[in-house]
JSON list of C-alpha atoms in Angstrom, two decimals:
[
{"chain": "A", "resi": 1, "resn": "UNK", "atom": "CA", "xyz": [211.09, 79.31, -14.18]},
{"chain": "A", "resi": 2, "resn": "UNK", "atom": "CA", "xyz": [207.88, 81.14, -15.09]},
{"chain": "A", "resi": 3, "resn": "UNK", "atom": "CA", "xyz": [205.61, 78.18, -14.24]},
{"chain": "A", "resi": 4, "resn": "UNK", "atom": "CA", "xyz": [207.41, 78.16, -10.44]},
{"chain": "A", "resi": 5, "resn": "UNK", "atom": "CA", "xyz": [206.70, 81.86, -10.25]},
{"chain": "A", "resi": 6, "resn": "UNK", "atom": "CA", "xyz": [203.06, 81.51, -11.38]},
{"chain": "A", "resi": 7, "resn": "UNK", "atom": "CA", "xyz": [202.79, 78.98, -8.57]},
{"chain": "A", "resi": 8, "resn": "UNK", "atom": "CA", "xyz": [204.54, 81.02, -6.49]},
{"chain": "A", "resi": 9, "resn": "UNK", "atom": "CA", "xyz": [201.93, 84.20, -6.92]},
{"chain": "A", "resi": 10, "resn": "UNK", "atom": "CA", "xyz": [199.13, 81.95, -6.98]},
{"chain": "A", "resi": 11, "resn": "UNK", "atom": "CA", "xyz": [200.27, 80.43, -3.49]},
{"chain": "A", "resi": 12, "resn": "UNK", "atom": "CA", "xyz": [200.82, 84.28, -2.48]},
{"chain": "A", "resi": 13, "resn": "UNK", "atom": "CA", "xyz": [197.24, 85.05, -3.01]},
{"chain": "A", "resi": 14, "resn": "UNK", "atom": "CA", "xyz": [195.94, 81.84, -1.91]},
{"chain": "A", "resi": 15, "resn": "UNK", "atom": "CA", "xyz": [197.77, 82.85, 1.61]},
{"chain": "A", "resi": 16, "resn": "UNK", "atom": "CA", "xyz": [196.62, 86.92, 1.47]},
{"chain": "A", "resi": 17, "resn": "UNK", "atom": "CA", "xyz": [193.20, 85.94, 0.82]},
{"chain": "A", "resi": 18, "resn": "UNK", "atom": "CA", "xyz": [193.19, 83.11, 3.85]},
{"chain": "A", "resi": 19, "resn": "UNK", "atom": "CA", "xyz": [194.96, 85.96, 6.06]},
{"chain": "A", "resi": 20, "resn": "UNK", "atom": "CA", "xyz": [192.20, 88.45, 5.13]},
{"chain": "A", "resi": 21, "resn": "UNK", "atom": "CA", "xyz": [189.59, 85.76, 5.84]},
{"chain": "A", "resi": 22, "resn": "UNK", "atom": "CA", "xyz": [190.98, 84.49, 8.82]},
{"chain": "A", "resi": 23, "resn": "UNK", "atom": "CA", "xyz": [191.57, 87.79, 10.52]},
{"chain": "A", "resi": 24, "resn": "UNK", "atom": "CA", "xyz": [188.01, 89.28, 9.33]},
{"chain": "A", "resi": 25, "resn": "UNK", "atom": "CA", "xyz": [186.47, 86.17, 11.06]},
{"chain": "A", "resi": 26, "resn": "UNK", "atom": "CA", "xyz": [188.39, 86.30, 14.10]},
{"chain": "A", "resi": 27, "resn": "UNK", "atom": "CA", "xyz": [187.71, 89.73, 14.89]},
{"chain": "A", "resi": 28, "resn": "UNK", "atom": "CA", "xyz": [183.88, 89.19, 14.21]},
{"chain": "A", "resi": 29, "resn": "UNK", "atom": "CA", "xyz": [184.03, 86.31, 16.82]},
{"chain": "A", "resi": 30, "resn": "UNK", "atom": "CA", "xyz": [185.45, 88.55, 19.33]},
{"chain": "A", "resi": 31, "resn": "UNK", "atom": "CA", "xyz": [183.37, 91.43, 18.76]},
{"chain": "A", "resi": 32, "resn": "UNK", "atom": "CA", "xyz": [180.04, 88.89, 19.24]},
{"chain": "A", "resi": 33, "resn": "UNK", "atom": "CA", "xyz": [181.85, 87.60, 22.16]},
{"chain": "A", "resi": 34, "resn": "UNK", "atom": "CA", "xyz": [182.56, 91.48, 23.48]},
{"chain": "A", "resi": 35, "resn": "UNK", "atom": "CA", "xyz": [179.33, 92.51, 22.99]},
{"chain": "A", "resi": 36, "resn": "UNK", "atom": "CA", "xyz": [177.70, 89.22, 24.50]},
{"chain": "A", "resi": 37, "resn": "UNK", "atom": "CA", "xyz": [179.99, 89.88, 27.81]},
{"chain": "A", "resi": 38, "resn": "UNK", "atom": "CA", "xyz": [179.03, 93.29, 27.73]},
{"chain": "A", "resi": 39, "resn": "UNK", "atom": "CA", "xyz": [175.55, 92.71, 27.73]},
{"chain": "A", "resi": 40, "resn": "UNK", "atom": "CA", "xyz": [175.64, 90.42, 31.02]},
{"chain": "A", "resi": 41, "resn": "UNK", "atom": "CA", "xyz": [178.11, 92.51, 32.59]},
{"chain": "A", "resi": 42, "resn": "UNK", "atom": "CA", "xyz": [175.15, 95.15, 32.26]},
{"chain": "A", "resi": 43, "resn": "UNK", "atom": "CA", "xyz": [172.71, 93.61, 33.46]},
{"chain": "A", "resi": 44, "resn": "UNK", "atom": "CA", "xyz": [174.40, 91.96, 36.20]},
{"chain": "A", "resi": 45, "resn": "UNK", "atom": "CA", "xyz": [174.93, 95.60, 37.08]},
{"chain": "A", "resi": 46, "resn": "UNK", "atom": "CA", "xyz": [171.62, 96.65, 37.20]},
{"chain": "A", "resi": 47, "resn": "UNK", "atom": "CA", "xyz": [170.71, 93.76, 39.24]},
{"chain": "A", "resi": 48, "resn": "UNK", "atom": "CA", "xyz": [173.67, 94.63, 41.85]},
{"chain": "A", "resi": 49, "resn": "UNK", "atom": "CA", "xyz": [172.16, 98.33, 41.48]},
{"chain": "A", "resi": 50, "resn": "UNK", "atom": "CA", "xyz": [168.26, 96.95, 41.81]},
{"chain": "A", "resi": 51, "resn": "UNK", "atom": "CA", "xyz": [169.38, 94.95, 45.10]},
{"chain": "A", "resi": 52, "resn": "UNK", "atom": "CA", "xyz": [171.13, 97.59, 46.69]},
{"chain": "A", "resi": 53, "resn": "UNK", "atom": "CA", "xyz": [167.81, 100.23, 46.18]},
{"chain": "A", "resi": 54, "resn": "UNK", "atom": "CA", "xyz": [165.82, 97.03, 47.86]},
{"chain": "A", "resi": 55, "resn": "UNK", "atom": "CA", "xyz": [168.24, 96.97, 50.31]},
{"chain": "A", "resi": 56, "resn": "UNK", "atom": "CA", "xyz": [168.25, 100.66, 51.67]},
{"chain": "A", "resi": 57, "resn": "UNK", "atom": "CA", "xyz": [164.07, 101.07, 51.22]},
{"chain": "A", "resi": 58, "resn": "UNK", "atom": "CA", "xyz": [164.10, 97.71, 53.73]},
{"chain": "A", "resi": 59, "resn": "UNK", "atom": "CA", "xyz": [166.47, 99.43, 55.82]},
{"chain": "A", "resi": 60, "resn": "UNK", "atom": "CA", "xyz": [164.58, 102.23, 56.12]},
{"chain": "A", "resi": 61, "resn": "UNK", "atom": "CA", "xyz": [160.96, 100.12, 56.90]},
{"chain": "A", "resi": 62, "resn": "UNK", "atom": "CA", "xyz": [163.22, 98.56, 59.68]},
{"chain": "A", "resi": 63, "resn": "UNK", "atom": "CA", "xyz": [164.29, 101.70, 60.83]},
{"chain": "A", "resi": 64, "resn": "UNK", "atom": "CA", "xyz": [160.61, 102.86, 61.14]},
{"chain": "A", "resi": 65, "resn": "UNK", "atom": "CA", "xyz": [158.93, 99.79, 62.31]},
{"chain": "A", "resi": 66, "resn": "UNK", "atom": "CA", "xyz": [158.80, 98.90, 65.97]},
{"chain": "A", "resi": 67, "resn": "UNK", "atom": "CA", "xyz": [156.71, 96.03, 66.15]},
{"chain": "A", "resi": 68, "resn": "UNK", "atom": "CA", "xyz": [159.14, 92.70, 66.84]},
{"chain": "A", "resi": 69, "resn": "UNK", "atom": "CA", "xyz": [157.87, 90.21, 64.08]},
{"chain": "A", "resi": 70, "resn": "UNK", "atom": "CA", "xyz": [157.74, 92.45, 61.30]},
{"chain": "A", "resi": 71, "resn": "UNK", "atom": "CA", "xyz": [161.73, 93.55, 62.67]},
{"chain": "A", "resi": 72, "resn": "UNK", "atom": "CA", "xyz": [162.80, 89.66, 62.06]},
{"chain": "A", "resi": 73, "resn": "UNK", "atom": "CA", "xyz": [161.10, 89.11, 58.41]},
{"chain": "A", "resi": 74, "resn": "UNK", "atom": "CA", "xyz": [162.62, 92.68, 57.43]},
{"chain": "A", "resi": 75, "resn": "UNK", "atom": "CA", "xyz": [166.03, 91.38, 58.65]},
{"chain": "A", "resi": 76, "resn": "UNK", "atom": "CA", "xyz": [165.31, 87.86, 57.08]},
{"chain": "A", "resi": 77, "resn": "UNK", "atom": "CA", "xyz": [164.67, 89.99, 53.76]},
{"chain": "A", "resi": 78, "resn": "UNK", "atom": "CA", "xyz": [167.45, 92.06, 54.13]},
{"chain": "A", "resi": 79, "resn": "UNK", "atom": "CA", "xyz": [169.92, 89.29, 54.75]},
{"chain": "A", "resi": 80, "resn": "UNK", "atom": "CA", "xyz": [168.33, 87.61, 51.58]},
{"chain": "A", "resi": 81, "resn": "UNK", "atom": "CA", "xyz": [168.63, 90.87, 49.32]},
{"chain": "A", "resi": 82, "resn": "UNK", "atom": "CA", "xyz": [172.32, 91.32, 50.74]},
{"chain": "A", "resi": 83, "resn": "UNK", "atom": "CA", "xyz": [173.15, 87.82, 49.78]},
{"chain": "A", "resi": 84, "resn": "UNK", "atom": "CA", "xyz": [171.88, 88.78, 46.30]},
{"chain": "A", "resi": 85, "resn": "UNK", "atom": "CA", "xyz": [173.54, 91.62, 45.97]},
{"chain": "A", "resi": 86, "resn": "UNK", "atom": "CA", "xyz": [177.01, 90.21, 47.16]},
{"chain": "A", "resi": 87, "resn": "UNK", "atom": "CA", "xyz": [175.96, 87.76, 44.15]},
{"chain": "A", "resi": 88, "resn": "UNK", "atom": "CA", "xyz": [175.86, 90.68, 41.80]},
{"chain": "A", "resi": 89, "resn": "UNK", "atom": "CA", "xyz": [178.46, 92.10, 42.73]},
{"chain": "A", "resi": 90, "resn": "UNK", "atom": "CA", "xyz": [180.97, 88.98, 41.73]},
{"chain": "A", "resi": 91, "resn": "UNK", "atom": "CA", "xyz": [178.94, 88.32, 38.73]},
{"chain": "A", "resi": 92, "resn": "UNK", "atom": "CA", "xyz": [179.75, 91.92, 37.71]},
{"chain": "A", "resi": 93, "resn": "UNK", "atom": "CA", "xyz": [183.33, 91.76, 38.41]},
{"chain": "A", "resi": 94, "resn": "UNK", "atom": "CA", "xyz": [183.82, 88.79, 36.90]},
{"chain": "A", "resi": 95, "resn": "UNK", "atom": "CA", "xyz": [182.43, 89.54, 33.66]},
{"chain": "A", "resi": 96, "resn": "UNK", "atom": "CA", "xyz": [184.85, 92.71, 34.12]},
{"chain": "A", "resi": 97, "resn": "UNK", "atom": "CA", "xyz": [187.69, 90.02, 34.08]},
{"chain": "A", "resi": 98, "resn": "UNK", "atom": "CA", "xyz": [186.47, 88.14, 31.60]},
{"chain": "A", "resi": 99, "resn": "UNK", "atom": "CA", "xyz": [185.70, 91.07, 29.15]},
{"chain": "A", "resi": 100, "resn": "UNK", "atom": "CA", "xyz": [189.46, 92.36, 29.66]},
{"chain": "A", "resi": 101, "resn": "UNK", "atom": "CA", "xyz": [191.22, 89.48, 27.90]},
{"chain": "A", "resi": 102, "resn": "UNK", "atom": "CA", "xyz": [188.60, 89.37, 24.94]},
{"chain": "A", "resi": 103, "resn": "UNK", "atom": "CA", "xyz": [189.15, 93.56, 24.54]},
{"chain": "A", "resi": 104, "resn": "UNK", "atom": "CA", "xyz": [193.09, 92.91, 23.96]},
{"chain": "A", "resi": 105, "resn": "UNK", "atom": "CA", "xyz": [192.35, 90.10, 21.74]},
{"chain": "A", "resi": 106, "resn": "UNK", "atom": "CA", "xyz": [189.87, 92.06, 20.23]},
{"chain": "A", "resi": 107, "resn": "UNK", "atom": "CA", "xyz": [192.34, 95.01, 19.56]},
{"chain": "A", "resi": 108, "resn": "UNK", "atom": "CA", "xyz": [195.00, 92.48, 18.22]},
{"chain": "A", "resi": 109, "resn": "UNK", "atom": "CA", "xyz": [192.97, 91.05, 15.61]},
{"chain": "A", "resi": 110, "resn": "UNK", "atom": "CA", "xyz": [191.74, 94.46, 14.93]},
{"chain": "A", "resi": 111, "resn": "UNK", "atom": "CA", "xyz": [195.13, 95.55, 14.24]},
{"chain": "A", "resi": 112, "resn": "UNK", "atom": "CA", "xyz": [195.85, 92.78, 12.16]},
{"chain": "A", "resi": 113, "resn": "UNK", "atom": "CA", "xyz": [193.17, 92.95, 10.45]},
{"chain": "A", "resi": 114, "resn": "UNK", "atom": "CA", "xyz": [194.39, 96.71, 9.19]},
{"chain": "A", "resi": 115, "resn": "UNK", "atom": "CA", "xyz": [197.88, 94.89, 8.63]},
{"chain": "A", "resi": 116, "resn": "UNK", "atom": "CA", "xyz": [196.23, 91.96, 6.01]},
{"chain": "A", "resi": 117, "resn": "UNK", "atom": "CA", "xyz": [193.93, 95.34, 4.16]},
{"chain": "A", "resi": 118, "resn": "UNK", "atom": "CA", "xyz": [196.98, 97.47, 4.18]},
{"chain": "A", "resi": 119, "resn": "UNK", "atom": "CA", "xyz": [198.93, 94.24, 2.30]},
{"chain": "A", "resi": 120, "resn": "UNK", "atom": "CA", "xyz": [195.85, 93.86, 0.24]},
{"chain": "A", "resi": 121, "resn": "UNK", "atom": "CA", "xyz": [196.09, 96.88, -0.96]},
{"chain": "A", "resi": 122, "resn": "UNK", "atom": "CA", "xyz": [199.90, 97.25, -1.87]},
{"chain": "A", "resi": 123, "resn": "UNK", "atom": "CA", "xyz": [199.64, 93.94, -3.45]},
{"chain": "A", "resi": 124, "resn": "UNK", "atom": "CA", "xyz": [196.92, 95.41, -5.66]},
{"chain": "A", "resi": 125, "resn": "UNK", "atom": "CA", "xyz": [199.17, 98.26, -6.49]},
{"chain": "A", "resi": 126, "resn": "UNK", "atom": "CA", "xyz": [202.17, 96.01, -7.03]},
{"chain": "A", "resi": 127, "resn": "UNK", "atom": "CA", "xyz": [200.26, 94.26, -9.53]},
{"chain": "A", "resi": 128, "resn": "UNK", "atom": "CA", "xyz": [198.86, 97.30, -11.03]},
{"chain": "A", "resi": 129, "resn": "UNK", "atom": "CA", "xyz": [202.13, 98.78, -11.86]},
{"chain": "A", "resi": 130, "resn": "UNK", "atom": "CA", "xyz": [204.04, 95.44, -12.93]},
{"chain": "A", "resi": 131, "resn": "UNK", "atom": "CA", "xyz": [201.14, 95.27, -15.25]},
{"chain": "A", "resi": 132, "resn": "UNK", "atom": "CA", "xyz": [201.80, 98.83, -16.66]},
{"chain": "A", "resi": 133, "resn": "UNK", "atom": "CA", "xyz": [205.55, 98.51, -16.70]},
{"chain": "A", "resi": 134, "resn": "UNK", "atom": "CA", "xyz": [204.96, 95.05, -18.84]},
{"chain": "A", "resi": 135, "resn": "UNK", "atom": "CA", "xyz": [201.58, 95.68, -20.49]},
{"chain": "A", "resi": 136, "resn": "UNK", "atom": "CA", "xyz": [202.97, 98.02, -23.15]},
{"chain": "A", "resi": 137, "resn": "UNK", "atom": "CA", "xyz": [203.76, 95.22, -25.55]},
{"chain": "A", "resi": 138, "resn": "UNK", "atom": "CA", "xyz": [200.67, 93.28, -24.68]},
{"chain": "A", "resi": 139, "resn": "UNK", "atom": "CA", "xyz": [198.94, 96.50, -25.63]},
{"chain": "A", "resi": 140, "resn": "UNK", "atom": "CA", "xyz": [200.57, 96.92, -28.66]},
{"chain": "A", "resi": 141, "resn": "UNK", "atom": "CA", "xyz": [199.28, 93.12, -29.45]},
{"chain": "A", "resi": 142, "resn": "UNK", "atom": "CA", "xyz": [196.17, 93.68, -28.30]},
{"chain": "A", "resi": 143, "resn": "UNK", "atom": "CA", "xyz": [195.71, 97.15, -30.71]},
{"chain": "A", "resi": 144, "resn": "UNK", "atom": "CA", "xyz": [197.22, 95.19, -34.21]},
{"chain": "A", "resi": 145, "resn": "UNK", "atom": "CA", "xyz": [194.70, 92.15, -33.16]},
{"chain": "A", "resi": 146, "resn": "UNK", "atom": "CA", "xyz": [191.83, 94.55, -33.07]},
{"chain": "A", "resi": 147, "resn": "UNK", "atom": "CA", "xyz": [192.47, 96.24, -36.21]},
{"chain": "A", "resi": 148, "resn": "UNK", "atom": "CA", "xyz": [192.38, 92.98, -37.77]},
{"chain": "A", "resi": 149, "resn": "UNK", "atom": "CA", "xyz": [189.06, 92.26, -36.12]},
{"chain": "A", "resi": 150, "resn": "UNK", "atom": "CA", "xyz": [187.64, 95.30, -37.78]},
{"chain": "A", "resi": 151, "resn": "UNK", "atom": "CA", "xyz": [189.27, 94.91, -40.82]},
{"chain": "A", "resi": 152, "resn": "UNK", "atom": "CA", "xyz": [187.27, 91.33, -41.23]},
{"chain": "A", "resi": 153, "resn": "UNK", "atom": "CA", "xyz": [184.04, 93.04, -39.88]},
{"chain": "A", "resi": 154, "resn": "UNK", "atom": "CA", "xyz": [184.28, 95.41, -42.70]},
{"chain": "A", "resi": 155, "resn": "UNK", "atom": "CA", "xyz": [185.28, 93.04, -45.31]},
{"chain": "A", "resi": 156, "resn": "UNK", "atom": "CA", "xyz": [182.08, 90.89, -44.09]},
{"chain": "A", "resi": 157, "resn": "UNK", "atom": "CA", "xyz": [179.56, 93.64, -43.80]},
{"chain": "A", "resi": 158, "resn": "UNK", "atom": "CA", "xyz": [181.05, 94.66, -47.93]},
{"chain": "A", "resi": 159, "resn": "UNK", "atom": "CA", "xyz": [180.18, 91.36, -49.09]},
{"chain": "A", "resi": 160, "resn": "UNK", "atom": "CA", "xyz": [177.26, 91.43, -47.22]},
{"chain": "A", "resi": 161, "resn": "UNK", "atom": "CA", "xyz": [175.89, 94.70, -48.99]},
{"chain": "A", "resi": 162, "resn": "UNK", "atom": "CA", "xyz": [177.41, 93.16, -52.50]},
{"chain": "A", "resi": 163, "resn": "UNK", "atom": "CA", "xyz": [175.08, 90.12, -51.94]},
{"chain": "A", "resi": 164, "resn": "UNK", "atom": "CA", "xyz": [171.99, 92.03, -51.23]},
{"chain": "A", "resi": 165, "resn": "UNK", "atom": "CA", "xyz": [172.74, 94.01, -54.32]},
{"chain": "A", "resi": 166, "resn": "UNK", "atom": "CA", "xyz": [173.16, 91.02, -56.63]},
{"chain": "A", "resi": 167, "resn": "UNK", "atom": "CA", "xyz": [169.60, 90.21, -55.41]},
{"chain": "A", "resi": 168, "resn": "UNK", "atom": "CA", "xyz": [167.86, 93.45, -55.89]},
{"chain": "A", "resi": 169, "resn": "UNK", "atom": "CA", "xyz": [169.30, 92.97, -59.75]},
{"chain": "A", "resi": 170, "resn": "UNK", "atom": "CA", "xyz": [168.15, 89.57, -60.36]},
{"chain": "A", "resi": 171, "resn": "UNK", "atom": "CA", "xyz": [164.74, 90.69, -59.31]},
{"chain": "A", "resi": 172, "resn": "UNK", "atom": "CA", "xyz": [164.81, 93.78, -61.31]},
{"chain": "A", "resi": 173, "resn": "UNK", "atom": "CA", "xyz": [165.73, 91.80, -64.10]},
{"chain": "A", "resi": 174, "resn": "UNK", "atom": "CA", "xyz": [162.96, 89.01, -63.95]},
{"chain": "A", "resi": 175, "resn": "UNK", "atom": "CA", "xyz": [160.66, 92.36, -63.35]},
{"chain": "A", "resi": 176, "resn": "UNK", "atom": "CA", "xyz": [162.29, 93.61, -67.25]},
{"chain": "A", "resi": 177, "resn": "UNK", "atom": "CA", "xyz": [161.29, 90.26, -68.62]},
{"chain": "A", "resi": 178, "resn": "UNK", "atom": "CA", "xyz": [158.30, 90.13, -67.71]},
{"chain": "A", "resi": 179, "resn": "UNK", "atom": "CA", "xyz": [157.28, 93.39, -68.66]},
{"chain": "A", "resi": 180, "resn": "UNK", "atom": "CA", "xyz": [159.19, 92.86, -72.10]},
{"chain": "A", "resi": 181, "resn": "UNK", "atom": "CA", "xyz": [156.85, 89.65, -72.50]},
{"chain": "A", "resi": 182, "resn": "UNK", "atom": "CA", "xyz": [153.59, 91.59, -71.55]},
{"chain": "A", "resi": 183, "resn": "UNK", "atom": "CA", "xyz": [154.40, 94.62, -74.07]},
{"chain": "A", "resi": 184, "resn": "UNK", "atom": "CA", "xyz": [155.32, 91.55, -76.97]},
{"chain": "A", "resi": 185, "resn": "UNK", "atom": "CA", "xyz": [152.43, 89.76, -76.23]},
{"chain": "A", "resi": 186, "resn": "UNK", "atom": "CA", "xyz": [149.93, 92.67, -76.49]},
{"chain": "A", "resi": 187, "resn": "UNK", "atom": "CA", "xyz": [151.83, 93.91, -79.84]},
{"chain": "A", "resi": 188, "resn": "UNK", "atom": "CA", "xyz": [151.10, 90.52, -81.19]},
{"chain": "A", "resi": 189, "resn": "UNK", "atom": "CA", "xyz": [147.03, 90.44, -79.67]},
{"chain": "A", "resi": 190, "resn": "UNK", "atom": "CA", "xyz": [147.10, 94.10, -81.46]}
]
């Protein structure tokens, strides 16, 4: 039963963690893909806008002018800028349409997103308190099996210290015999 359960949670987070994923990268793509409309829906604008100020100075030149030819190739120009601007205009508008759908998907995956962060987080503090309501006899395991890990340590760093001593003897020893030997051999040279 507690093997099916650890699949279970592990199957649980592999899902939370491919929601999070999934909804972070989605609302990524549709913020790039706002922002890209946005940016040609501007300057689609400006282009409608720099037509229409071509537009009225022509109007005005034909307004002033009163020789014939120079009437026709303002009109020509004038039907040409008006044709641009019409062409503007639609581009404009339809990068209006097109940004519509992609700001509603935008806010859905935004809200979702919120939705697989706010699960994040309560699974976090699900799994915080299951492991306080259960970790008090792991604790208690956990405390006895680090007493015995400094109970060795000391035991080790004793016999360590006894060993160093036993050396520090030996040497103070050899030291006594030697001196005994040098103190017998200058009674007998005396």
């Amino acid at each position: 039963m507690s093997r099916e359960l650890t699949d279970l949670e592990k199957k649980l987070q592999a899902t939370k963690k491919q929601f999070v994923s999934s909804a972070k990268k989605t609302k990524r793509d549709l913020d790039r893909q706002r922002k890209k409309l946005k940016t040609e829906l501007d300057r689609a604008t400006k282009r409608a806008k720099r037509s229409r100020d071509q537009l009225q100075k022509k109007a005005e030149r034909l307004a002033k002018t009163t020789n014939a030819k120079t009437k026709r190739e303002l009109q020509k120009q004038i039907t040409n800028i008006e044709k641009a601007y019409a062409e503007a205009k639609s581009d404009a508008a339809q990068f209006r349409d097109d940004l519509k759908p992609v700001g509603e998907d935008l806010k859905n995956a935004r809200d979702h997103l919120a939705h697989a962060l706010k699960l994040d987080r309560a699974m976090a503090s699900i799994k915080k308190e299951l492991e306080k309501r259960g970790g008090k006899k792991k604790t208690a395991k956990k405390k006895a099996a680090k007493k015995k890990v400094a109970k060795k340590k000391v035991a080790k760093k004793k016999v360590a210290k006894k060993k160093v001593a036993k050396k520090k003897v030996a040497k103070k020893k050899v030291a006594k015999k030697r001196a005994t030997k040098k103190t017998a051999s200058k009674k007998k040279a005396s």
